[in-house]
Amino acid sequence: MHWKRIVDWLGEHAPVTGSELRTAEDPAAVLALSKETGLVPPEELRTWWSVCGGTANLAFAEVLPPFYTPIGPSDSLRSWRLKRGFWPPELDSEAGTPTTGFHPMWLPIAFDGCGDALAVDLRPGVLSGCVVEWDRECHEMVKPEWTSVTEMLDQVATALEQRSRLGHCEPLVTHDGRLDWRTG
């Protein structure tokens, strides 16, 4: 799995960031998330959450560019609850289409500490399951960032292994062993 590639790379090159990550949560956390939100995480997200539980106490580990820390299902539910106040007035739209507000059919998968989020878009349509970036300040999502969680993890792993750009970001390891995504 691509997550193992990322964790292995972090262990070798950015151990401080890697040490912040925790393994899977209790599977009951995914059930609680599904029960409250009415959303069923896609298989690939459940697979990722089976090996990645985010970080303890929401510590920063900016593994996903440009500055996102993965979260597990419990923190996803907390984030989803907090974003209820940002739900758009118009809910009838297809996956991957631009929207203002945080759609209730999105499951948060990463945070940046400023209210922005990466989320899996579970609205119906051909792009159902895509990963979107929600900008809290602008209250909008413009376009999907990745077509799936699998594509996201593969592209991040490849960018780390090859020390190559991913979009407008390039991986950099700080002198103290943290991963940082240089933008520009």
PDB file of N, CA, C and O in Angstrom, residues 24-95:
ATOM      1  N   ALA A  24      -3.771   2.525  13.349  1.00  0.00           N
ATOM      2  CA  ALA A  24      -5.241   2.512  13.279  1.00  0.00           C
ATOM      3  C   ALA A  24      -5.912   2.698  14.632  1.00  0.00           C
ATOM      4  O   ALA A  24      -5.406   2.310  15.668  1.00  0.00           O
ATOM      5  N   GLU A  25      -7.091   3.297  14.546  1.00  0.00           N
ATOM      6  CA  GLU A  25      -7.982   3.387  15.705  1.00  0.00           C
ATOM      7  C   GLU A  25      -8.814   2.110  15.768  1.00  0.00           C
ATOM      8  O   GLU A  25      -8.818   1.314  14.832  1.00  0.00           O
ATOM      9  N   ASP A  26      -9.573   1.997  16.821  1.00  0.00           N
ATOM     10  CA  ASP A  26     -10.525   0.904  16.944  1.00  0.00           C
ATOM     11  C   ASP A  26     -11.517   0.994  15.779  1.00  0.00           C
ATOM     12  O   ASP A  26     -12.020   2.074  15.477  1.00  0.00           O
ATOM     13  N   PRO A  27     -11.808  -0.125  15.095  1.00  0.00           N
ATOM     14  CA  PRO A  27     -12.762  -0.103  13.977  1.00  0.00           C
ATOM     15  C   PRO A  27     -14.139   0.466  14.347  1.00  0.00           C
ATOM     16  O   PRO A  27     -14.877   0.923  13.481  1.00  0.00           O
ATOM     17  N   ALA A  28     -14.465   0.478  15.617  1.00  0.00           N
ATOM     18  CA  ALA A  28     -15.743   1.048  16.054  1.00  0.00           C
ATOM     19  C   ALA A  28     -15.823   2.539  15.728  1.00  0.00           C
ATOM     20  O   ALA A  28     -16.915   3.089  15.576  1.00  0.00           O
ATOM     21  N   ALA A  29     -14.678   3.207  15.598  1.00  0.00           N
ATOM     22  CA  ALA A  29     -14.674   4.635  15.274  1.00  0.00           C
ATOM     23  C   ALA A  29     -15.258   4.885  13.881  1.00  0.00           C
ATOM     24  O   ALA A  29     -15.962   5.869  13.668  1.00  0.00           O
ATOM     25  N   VAL A  30     -14.993   3.993  12.939  1.00  0.00           N
ATOM     26  CA  VAL A  30     -15.551   4.137  11.593  1.00  0.00           C
ATOM     27  C   VAL A  30     -17.061   3.915  11.642  1.00  0.00           C
ATOM     28  O   VAL A  30     -17.820   4.636  10.990  1.00  0.00           O
ATOM     29  N   LEU A  31     -17.490   2.960  12.437  1.00  0.00           N
ATOM     30  CA  LEU A  31     -18.935   2.712  12.577  1.00  0.00           C
ATOM     31  C   LEU A  31     -19.642   3.916  13.200  1.00  0.00           C
ATOM     32  O   LEU A  31     -20.724   4.304  12.756  1.00  0.00           O
ATOM     33  N   ALA A  32     -19.040   4.510  14.211  1.00  0.00           N
ATOM     34  CA  ALA A  32     -19.636   5.691  14.846  1.00  0.00           C
ATOM     35  C   ALA A  32     -19.726   6.850  13.857  1.00  0.00           C
ATOM     36  O   ALA A  32     -20.739   7.557  13.807  1.00  0.00           O
ATOM     37  N   LEU A  33     -18.683   7.023  13.067  1.00  0.00           N
ATOM     38  CA  LEU A  33     -18.679   8.066  12.041  1.00  0.00           C
ATOM     39  C   LEU A  33     -19.806   7.844  11.036  1.00  0.00           C
ATOM     40  O   LEU A  33     -20.570   8.758  10.738  1.00  0.00           O
ATOM     41  N   SER A  34     -19.923   6.621  10.548  1.00  0.00           N
ATOM     42  CA  SER A  34     -20.972   6.300   9.576  1.00  0.00           C
ATOM     43  C   SER A  34     -22.361   6.489  10.161  1.00  0.00           C
ATOM     44  O   SER A  34     -23.252   7.025   9.500  1.00  0.00           O
ATOM     45  N   LYS A  35     -22.543   6.058  11.402  1.00  0.00           N
ATOM     46  CA  LYS A  35     -23.854   6.157  12.041  1.00  0.00           C
ATOM     47  C   LYS A  35     -24.299   7.616  12.168  1.00  0.00           C
ATOM     48  O   LYS A  35     -25.425   7.956  11.836  1.00  0.00           O
ATOM     49  N   GLU A  36     -23.391   8.480  12.649  1.00  0.00           N
ATOM     50  CA  GLU A  36     -23.782   9.873  12.863  1.00  0.00           C
ATOM     51  C   GLU A  36     -23.912  10.662  11.560  1.00  0.00           C
ATOM     52  O   GLU A  36     -24.814  11.478  11.419  1.00  0.00           O
ATOM     53  N   THR A  37     -23.004  10.445  10.616  1.00  0.00           N
ATOM     54  CA  THR A  37     -23.017  11.240   9.383  1.00  0.00           C
ATOM     55  C   THR A  37     -23.950  10.674   8.323  1.00  0.00           C
ATOM     56  O   THR A  37     -24.347  11.384   7.403  1.00  0.00           O
ATOM     57  N   GLY A  38     -24.266   9.374   8.431  1.00  0.00           N
ATOM     58  CA  GLY A  38     -25.047   8.719   7.391  1.00  0.00           C
ATOM     59  C   GLY A  38     -24.220   8.408   6.154  1.00  0.00           C
ATOM     60  O   GLY A  38     -24.760   7.997   5.127  1.00  0.00           O
ATOM     61  N   LEU A  39     -22.901   8.584   6.250  1.00  0.00           N
ATOM     62  CA  LEU A  39     -22.005   8.356   5.117  1.00  0.00           C
ATOM     63  C   LEU A  39     -21.194   7.086   5.331  1.00  0.00           C
ATOM     64  O   LEU A  39     -20.729   6.821   6.438  1.00  0.00           O
ATOM     65  N   VAL A  40     -21.028   6.318   4.262  1.00  0.00           N
ATOM     66  CA  VAL A  40     -20.218   5.108   4.326  1.00  0.00           C
ATOM     67  C   VAL A  40     -18.876   5.411   3.667  1.00  0.00           C
ATOM     68  O   VAL A  40     -18.829   5.687   2.464  1.00  0.00           O
ATOM     69  N   PRO A  41     -17.791   5.410   4.449  1.00  0.00           N
ATOM     70  CA  PRO A  41     -16.482   5.674   3.843  1.00  0.00           C
ATOM     71  C   PRO A  41     -16.182   4.637   2.762  1.00  0.00           C
ATOM     72  O   PRO A  41     -16.440   3.448   2.956  1.00  0.00           O
ATOM     73  N   PRO A  42     -15.628   5.065   1.629  1.00  0.00           N
ATOM     74  CA  PRO A  42     -15.278   4.095   0.593  1.00  0.00           C
ATOM     75  C   PRO A  42     -14.228   3.110   1.102  1.00  0.00           C
ATOM     76  O   PRO A  42     -13.493   3.404   2.049  1.00  0.00           O
ATOM     77  N   GLU A  43     -14.173   1.966   0.461  1.00  0.00           N
ATOM     78  CA  GLU A  43     -13.246   0.902   0.866  1.00  0.00           C
ATOM     79  C   GLU A  43     -11.810   1.413   0.990  1.00  0.00           C
ATOM     80  O   GLU A  43     -11.111   1.092   1.942  1.00  0.00           O
ATOM     81  N   GLU A  44     -11.353   2.211   0.024  1.00  0.00           N
ATOM     82  CA  GLU A  44      -9.965   2.679   0.068  1.00  0.00           C
ATOM     83  C   GLU A  44      -9.709   3.575   1.279  1.00  0.00           C
ATOM     84  O   GLU A  44      -8.617   3.547   1.848  1.00  0.00           O
ATOM     85  N   LEU A  45     -10.696   4.349   1.714  1.00  0.00           N
ATOM     86  CA  LEU A  45     -10.534   5.170   2.912  1.00  0.00           C
ATOM     87  C   LEU A  45     -10.517   4.289   4.154  1.00  0.00           C
ATOM     88  O   LEU A  45      -9.694   4.478   5.055  1.00  0.00           O
ATOM     89  N   ARG A  46     -11.403   3.300   4.198  1.00  0.00           N
ATOM     90  CA  ARG A  46     -11.403   2.368   5.346  1.00  0.00           C
ATOM     91  C   ARG A  46     -10.069   1.618   5.403  1.00  0.00           C
ATOM     92  O   ARG A  46      -9.530   1.396   6.491  1.00  0.00           O
ATOM     93  N   THR A  47      -9.528   1.259   4.247  1.00  0.00           N
ATOM     94  CA  THR A  47      -8.224   0.572   4.208  1.00  0.00           C
ATOM     95  C   THR A  47      -7.136   1.483   4.756  1.00  0.00           C
ATOM     96  O   THR A  47      -6.297   1.053   5.561  1.00  0.00           O
ATOM     97  N   TRP A  48      -7.136   2.753   4.342  1.00  0.00           N
ATOM     98  CA  TRP A  48      -6.128   3.691   4.858  1.00  0.00           C
ATOM     99  C   TRP A  48      -6.289   3.864   6.362  1.00  0.00           C
ATOM    100  O   TRP A  48      -5.323   3.817   7.122  1.00  0.00           O
ATOM    101  N   TRP A  49      -7.543   4.067   6.805  1.00  0.00           N
ATOM    102  CA  TRP A  49      -7.766   4.237   8.232  1.00  0.00           C
ATOM    103  C   TRP A  49      -7.424   2.975   9.022  1.00  0.00           C
ATOM    104  O   TRP A  49      -7.211   3.044  10.233  1.00  0.00           O
ATOM    105  N   SER A  50      -7.354   1.829   8.373  1.00  0.00           N
ATOM    106  CA  SER A  50      -6.974   0.597   9.085  1.00  0.00           C
ATOM    107  C   SER A  50      -5.480   0.583   9.432  1.00  0.00           C
ATOM    108  O   SER A  50      -5.039  -0.241  10.228  1.00  0.00           O
ATOM    109  N   VAL A  51      -4.710   1.501   8.847  1.00  0.00           N
ATOM    110  CA  VAL A  51      -3.271   1.592   9.140  1.00  0.00           C
ATOM    111  C   VAL A  51      -2.846   2.991   9.571  1.00  0.00           C
ATOM    112  O   VAL A  51      -1.705   3.193   9.990  1.00  0.00           O
ATOM    113  N   CYS A  52      -3.740   3.976   9.448  1.00  0.00           N
ATOM    114  CA  CYS A  52      -3.409   5.356   9.821  1.00  0.00           C
ATOM    115  C   CYS A  52      -4.531   5.938  10.673  1.00  0.00           C
ATOM    116  O   CYS A  52      -5.646   6.120  10.186  1.00  0.00           O
ATOM    117  N   GLY A  53      -4.208   6.249  11.901  1.00  0.00           N
ATOM    118  CA  GLY A  53      -5.184   6.853  12.800  1.00  0.00           C
ATOM    119  C   GLY A  53      -4.940   8.326  13.026  1.00  0.00           C
ATOM    120  O   GLY A  53      -5.411   8.890  14.003  1.00  0.00           O
ATOM    121  N   GLY A  54      -4.164   8.956  12.120  1.00  0.00           N
ATOM    122  CA  GLY A  54      -3.861  10.375  12.283  1.00  0.00           C
ATOM    123  C   GLY A  54      -2.714  10.570  13.252  1.00  0.00           C
ATOM    124  O   GLY A  54      -1.743   9.816  13.237  1.00  0.00           O
ATOM    125  N   THR A  55      -2.829  11.574  14.116  1.00  0.00           N
ATOM    126  CA  THR A  55      -1.796  11.855  15.113  1.00  0.00           C
ATOM    127  C   THR A  55      -2.452  11.967  16.486  1.00  0.00           C
ATOM    128  O   THR A  55      -3.636  12.271  16.593  1.00  0.00           O
ATOM    129  N   ALA A  56      -1.669  11.736  17.520  1.00  0.00           N
ATOM    130  CA  ALA A  56      -2.185  11.867  18.885  1.00  0.00           C
ATOM    131  C   ALA A  56      -2.409  13.345  19.199  1.00  0.00           C
ATOM    132  O   ALA A  56      -1.561  14.186  18.887  1.00  0.00           O
ATOM    133  N   ASN A  57      -3.540  13.659  19.765  1.00  0.00           N
ATOM    134  CA  ASN A  57      -3.883  15.022  20.184  1.00  0.00           C
ATOM    135  C   ASN A  57      -3.762  16.046  19.051  1.00  0.00           C
ATOM    136  O   ASN A  57      -3.422  17.200  19.286  1.00  0.00           O
ATOM    137  N   LEU A  58      -4.013  15.592  17.828  1.00  0.00           N
ATOM    138  CA  LEU A  58      -3.955  16.451  16.639  1.00  0.00           C
ATOM    139  C   LEU A  58      -2.615  17.173  16.504  1.00  0.00           C
ATOM    140  O   LEU A  58      -2.539  18.320  16.065  1.00  0.00           O
ATOM    141  N   ALA A  59      -1.533  16.473  16.857  1.00  0.00           N
ATOM    142  CA  ALA A  59      -0.187  17.023  16.644  1.00  0.00           C
ATOM    143  C   ALA A  59       0.033  17.192  15.148  1.00  0.00           C
ATOM    144  O   ALA A  59      -0.478  16.413  14.338  1.00  0.00           O
ATOM    145  N   PHE A  60       0.788  18.208  14.784  1.00  0.00           N
ATOM    146  CA  PHE A  60       1.038  18.459  13.370  1.00  0.00           C
ATOM    147  C   PHE A  60       2.060  17.467  12.809  1.00  0.00           C
ATOM    148  O   PHE A  60       3.111  17.249  13.399  1.00  0.00           O
ATOM    149  N   ALA A  61       1.720  16.885  11.678  1.00  0.00           N
ATOM    150  CA  ALA A  61       2.605  16.012  10.903  1.00  0.00           C
ATOM    151  C   ALA A  61       2.190  16.230   9.453  1.00  0.00           C
ATOM    152  O   ALA A  61       1.354  15.514   8.916  1.00  0.00           O
ATOM    153  N   GLU A  62       2.725  17.269   8.860  1.00  0.00           N
ATOM    154  CA  GLU A  62       2.265  17.737   7.557  1.00  0.00           C
ATOM    155  C   GLU A  62       2.729  16.820   6.427  1.00  0.00           C
ATOM    156  O   GLU A  62       3.573  17.169   5.616  1.00  0.00           O
ATOM    157  N   VAL A  63       2.130  15.656   6.374  1.00  0.00           N
ATOM    158  CA  VAL A  63       2.496  14.611   5.424  1.00  0.00           C
ATOM    159  C   VAL A  63       1.915  14.884   4.040  1.00  0.00           C
ATOM    160  O   VAL A  63       2.512  14.546   3.026  1.00  0.00           O
ATOM    161  N   LEU A  64       0.745  15.493   3.990  1.00  0.00           N
ATOM    162  CA  LEU A  64       0.044  15.725   2.726  1.00  0.00           C
ATOM    163  C   LEU A  64       0.207  17.181   2.307  1.00  0.00           C
ATOM    164  O   LEU A  64      -0.074  18.081   3.085  1.00  0.00           O
ATOM    165  N   PRO A  65       0.675  17.410   1.082  1.00  0.00           N
ATOM    166  CA  PRO A  65       0.944  18.786   0.666  1.00  0.00           C
ATOM    167  C   PRO A  65      -0.334  19.608   0.522  1.00  0.00           C
ATOM    168  O   PRO A  65      -1.373  19.052   0.226  1.00  0.00           O
ATOM    169  N   PRO A  66      -0.241  20.912   0.747  1.00  0.00           N
ATOM    170  CA  PRO A  66       0.985  21.616   1.086  1.00  0.00           C
ATOM    171  C   PRO A  66       1.282  21.660   2.588  1.00  0.00           C
ATOM    172  O   PRO A  66       2.410  21.894   2.978  1.00  0.00           O
ATOM    173  N   PHE A  67       0.277  21.407   3.457  1.00  0.00           N
ATOM    174  CA  PHE A  67       0.517  21.508   4.900  1.00  0.00           C
ATOM    175  C   PHE A  67      -0.549  20.766   5.697  1.00  0.00           C
ATOM    176  O   PHE A  67      -1.026  21.265   6.707  1.00  0.00           O
ATOM    177  N   TYR A  68      -0.944  19.595   5.228  1.00  0.00           N
ATOM    178  CA  TYR A  68      -2.043  18.864   5.858  1.00  0.00           C
ATOM    179  C   TYR A  68      -1.553  17.678   6.675  1.00  0.00           C
ATOM    180  O   TYR A  68      -0.683  16.924   6.250  1.00  0.00           O
ATOM    181  N   THR A  69      -2.176  17.516   7.839  1.00  0.00           N
ATOM    182  CA  THR A  69      -1.920  16.396   8.738  1.00  0.00           C
ATOM    183  C   THR A  69      -3.088  15.421   8.635  1.00  0.00           C
ATOM    184  O   THR A  69      -4.246  15.830   8.786  1.00  0.00           O
ATOM    185  N   PRO A  70      -2.810  14.133   8.393  1.00  0.00           N
ATOM    186  CA  PRO A  70      -3.901  13.150   8.319  1.00  0.00           C
ATOM    187  C   PRO A  70      -4.649  13.036   9.643  1.00  0.00           C
ATOM    188  O   PRO A  70      -4.066  13.233  10.710  1.00  0.00           O
ATOM    189  N   ILE A  71      -5.938  12.711   9.550  1.00  0.00           N
ATOM    190  CA  ILE A  71      -6.738  12.434  10.747  1.00  0.00           C
ATOM    191  C   ILE A  71      -7.423  11.080  10.581  1.00  0.00           C
ATOM    192  O   ILE A  71      -7.698  10.646   9.470  1.00  0.00           O
ATOM    193  N   GLY A  72      -7.671  10.426  11.699  1.00  0.00           N
ATOM    194  CA  GLY A  72      -8.383   9.160  11.702  1.00  0.00           C
ATOM    195  C   GLY A  72      -9.888   9.387  11.780  1.00  0.00           C
ATOM    196  O   GLY A  72     -10.365  10.528  11.783  1.00  0.00           O
ATOM    197  N   PRO A  73     -10.655   8.319  11.871  1.00  0.00           N
ATOM    198  CA  PRO A  73     -12.117   8.445  11.855  1.00  0.00           C
ATOM    199  C   PRO A  73     -12.716   9.231  13.026  1.00  0.00           C
ATOM    200  O   PRO A  73     -13.685   9.959  12.839  1.00  0.00           O
ATOM    201  N   SER A  74     -12.156   9.130  14.219  1.00  0.00           N
ATOM    202  CA  SER A  74     -12.708   9.894  15.360  1.00  0.00           C
ATOM    203  C   SER A  74     -12.542  11.388  15.145  1.00  0.00           C
ATOM    204  O   SER A  74     -13.474  12.170  15.361  1.00  0.00           O
ATOM    205  N   ASP A  75     -11.346  11.793  14.703  1.00  0.00           N
ATOM    206  CA  ASP A  75     -11.119  13.214  14.440  1.00  0.00           C
ATOM    207  C   ASP A  75     -11.866  13.670  13.198  1.00  0.00           C
ATOM    208  O   ASP A  75     -12.248  14.842  13.093  1.00  0.00           O
ATOM    209  N   SER A  76     -12.096  12.769  12.256  1.00  0.00           N
ATOM    210  CA  SER A  76     -12.900  13.101  11.082  1.00  0.00           C
ATOM    211  C   SER A  76     -14.320  13.460  11.528  1.00  0.00           C
ATOM    212  O   SER A  76     -14.890  14.446  11.060  1.00  0.00           O
ATOM    213  N   LEU A  77     -14.869  12.669  12.432  1.00  0.00           N
ATOM    214  CA  LEU A  77     -16.216  12.944  12.937  1.00  0.00           C
ATOM    215  C   LEU A  77     -16.253  14.280  13.678  1.00  0.00           C
ATOM    216  O   LEU A  77     -17.163  15.087  13.474  1.00  0.00           O
ATOM    217  N   ARG A  78     -15.247  14.543  14.505  1.00  0.00           N
ATOM    218  CA  ARG A  78     -15.195  15.829  15.224  1.00  0.00           C
ATOM    219  C   ARG A  78     -15.146  16.994  14.229  1.00  0.00           C
ATOM    220  O   ARG A  78     -15.837  17.993  14.387  1.00  0.00           O
ATOM    221  N   SER A  79     -14.314  16.858  13.212  1.00  0.00           N
ATOM    222  CA  SER A  79     -14.191  17.910  12.192  1.00  0.00           C
ATOM    223  C   SER A  79     -15.506  18.094  11.436  1.00  0.00           C
ATOM    224  O   SER A  79     -15.944  19.221  11.202  1.00  0.00           O
ATOM    225  N   TRP A  80     -16.135  16.985  11.070  1.00  0.00           N
ATOM    226  CA  TRP A  80     -17.416  17.046  10.352  1.00  0.00           C
ATOM    227  C   TRP A  80     -18.454  17.794  11.187  1.00  0.00           C
ATOM    228  O   TRP A  80     -19.179  18.640  10.692  1.00  0.00           O
ATOM    229  N   ARG A  81     -18.485  17.494  12.496  1.00  0.00           N
ATOM    230  CA  ARG A  81     -19.425  18.181  13.395  1.00  0.00           C
ATOM    231  C   ARG A  81     -19.158  19.682  13.435  1.00  0.00           C
ATOM    232  O   ARG A  81     -20.080  20.489  13.387  1.00  0.00           O
ATOM    233  N   LEU A  82     -17.880  20.063  13.538  1.00  0.00           N
ATOM    234  CA  LEU A  82     -17.515  21.480  13.615  1.00  0.00           C
ATOM    235  C   LEU A  82     -17.874  22.241  12.341  1.00  0.00           C
ATOM    236  O   LEU A  82     -18.156  23.433  12.382  1.00  0.00           O
ATOM    237  N   LYS A  83     -17.873  21.545  11.227  1.00  0.00           N
ATOM    238  CA  LYS A  83     -18.119  22.200   9.949  1.00  0.00           C
ATOM    239  C   LYS A  83     -19.610  22.284   9.593  1.00  0.00           C
ATOM    240  O   LYS A  83     -19.966  22.825   8.556  1.00  0.00           O
ATOM    241  N   ARG A  84     -20.480  21.806  10.450  1.00  0.00           N
ATOM    242  CA  ARG A  84     -21.929  21.910  10.200  1.00  0.00           C
ATOM    243  C   ARG A  84     -22.362  23.351   9.978  1.00  0.00           C
ATOM    244  O   ARG A  84     -23.247  23.626   9.186  1.00  0.00           O
ATOM    245  N   GLY A  85     -21.756  24.267  10.667  1.00  0.00           N
ATOM    246  CA  GLY A  85     -22.104  25.674  10.525  1.00  0.00           C
ATOM    247  C   GLY A  85     -21.727  26.263   9.176  1.00  0.00           C
ATOM    248  O   GLY A  85     -22.094  27.385   8.865  1.00  0.00           O
ATOM    249  N   PHE A  86     -20.988  25.503   8.383  1.00  0.00           N
ATOM    250  CA  PHE A  86     -20.539  25.980   7.077  1.00  0.00           C
ATOM    251  C   PHE A  86     -21.236  25.264   5.919  1.00  0.00           C
ATOM    252  O   PHE A  86     -20.833  25.404   4.771  1.00  0.00           O
ATOM    253  N   TRP A  87     -22.275  24.482   6.214  1.00  0.00           N
ATOM    254  CA  TRP A  87     -22.951  23.752   5.148  1.00  0.00           C
ATOM    255  C   TRP A  87     -23.560  24.732   4.147  1.00  0.00           C
ATOM    256  O   TRP A  87     -24.118  25.760   4.534  1.00  0.00           O
ATOM    257  N   PRO A  88     -23.451  24.399   2.859  1.00  0.00           N
ATOM    258  CA  PRO A  88     -24.000  25.299   1.837  1.00  0.00           C
ATOM    259  C   PRO A  88     -25.525  25.248   1.805  1.00  0.00           C
ATOM    260  O   PRO A  88     -26.125  24.238   2.171  1.00  0.00           O
ATOM    261  N   PRO A  89     -26.157  26.328   1.340  1.00  0.00           N
ATOM    262  CA  PRO A  89     -27.621  26.329   1.253  1.00  0.00           C
ATOM    263  C   PRO A  89     -28.111  25.360   0.174  1.00  0.00           C
ATOM    264  O   PRO A  89     -29.163  24.760   0.307  1.00  0.00           O
ATOM    265  N   GLU A  90     -27.337  25.196  -0.889  1.00  0.00           N
ATOM    266  CA  GLU A  90     -27.699  24.307  -2.000  1.00  0.00           C
ATOM    267  C   GLU A  90     -26.911  23.004  -1.845  1.00  0.00           C
ATOM    268  O   GLU A  90     -25.691  22.992  -1.956  1.00  0.00           O
ATOM    269  N   LEU A  91     -27.625  21.913  -1.579  1.00  0.00           N
ATOM    270  CA  LEU A  91     -26.956  20.632  -1.343  1.00  0.00           C
ATOM    271  C   LEU A  91     -26.993  19.699  -2.549  1.00  0.00           C
ATOM    272  O   LEU A  91     -26.333  18.674  -2.556  1.00  0.00           O
ATOM    273  N   ASP A  92     -27.765  20.040  -3.565  1.00  0.00           N
ATOM    274  CA  ASP A  92     -27.946  19.158  -4.721  1.00  0.00           C
ATOM    275  C   ASP A  92     -26.869  19.433  -5.771  1.00  0.00           C
ATOM    276  O   ASP A  92     -27.052  20.264  -6.653  1.00  0.00           O
ATOM    277  N   SER A  93     -25.720  18.767  -5.628  1.00  0.00           N
ATOM    278  CA  SER A  93     -24.626  18.934  -6.586  1.00  0.00           C
ATOM    279  C   SER A  93     -23.864  17.626  -6.695  1.00  0.00           C
ATOM    280  O   SER A  93     -23.953  16.762  -5.829  1.00  0.00           O
ATOM    281  N   GLU A  94     -23.104  17.493  -7.778  1.00  0.00           N
ATOM    282  CA  GLU A  94     -22.350  16.259  -8.023  1.00  0.00           C
ATOM    283  C   GLU A  94     -20.957  16.334  -7.420  1.00  0.00           C
ATOM    284  O   GLU A  94     -20.383  17.411  -7.278  1.00  0.00           O
ATOM    285  N   ALA A  95     -20.414  15.162  -7.143  1.00  0.00           N
ATOM    286  CA  ALA A  95     -19.054  15.054  -6.605  1.00  0.00           C
ATOM    287  C   ALA A  95     -18.073  15.769  -7.516  1.00  0.00           C
ATOM    288  O   ALA A  95     -18.158  15.683  -8.737  1.00  0.00           O
TER     289      ALA A  95
END
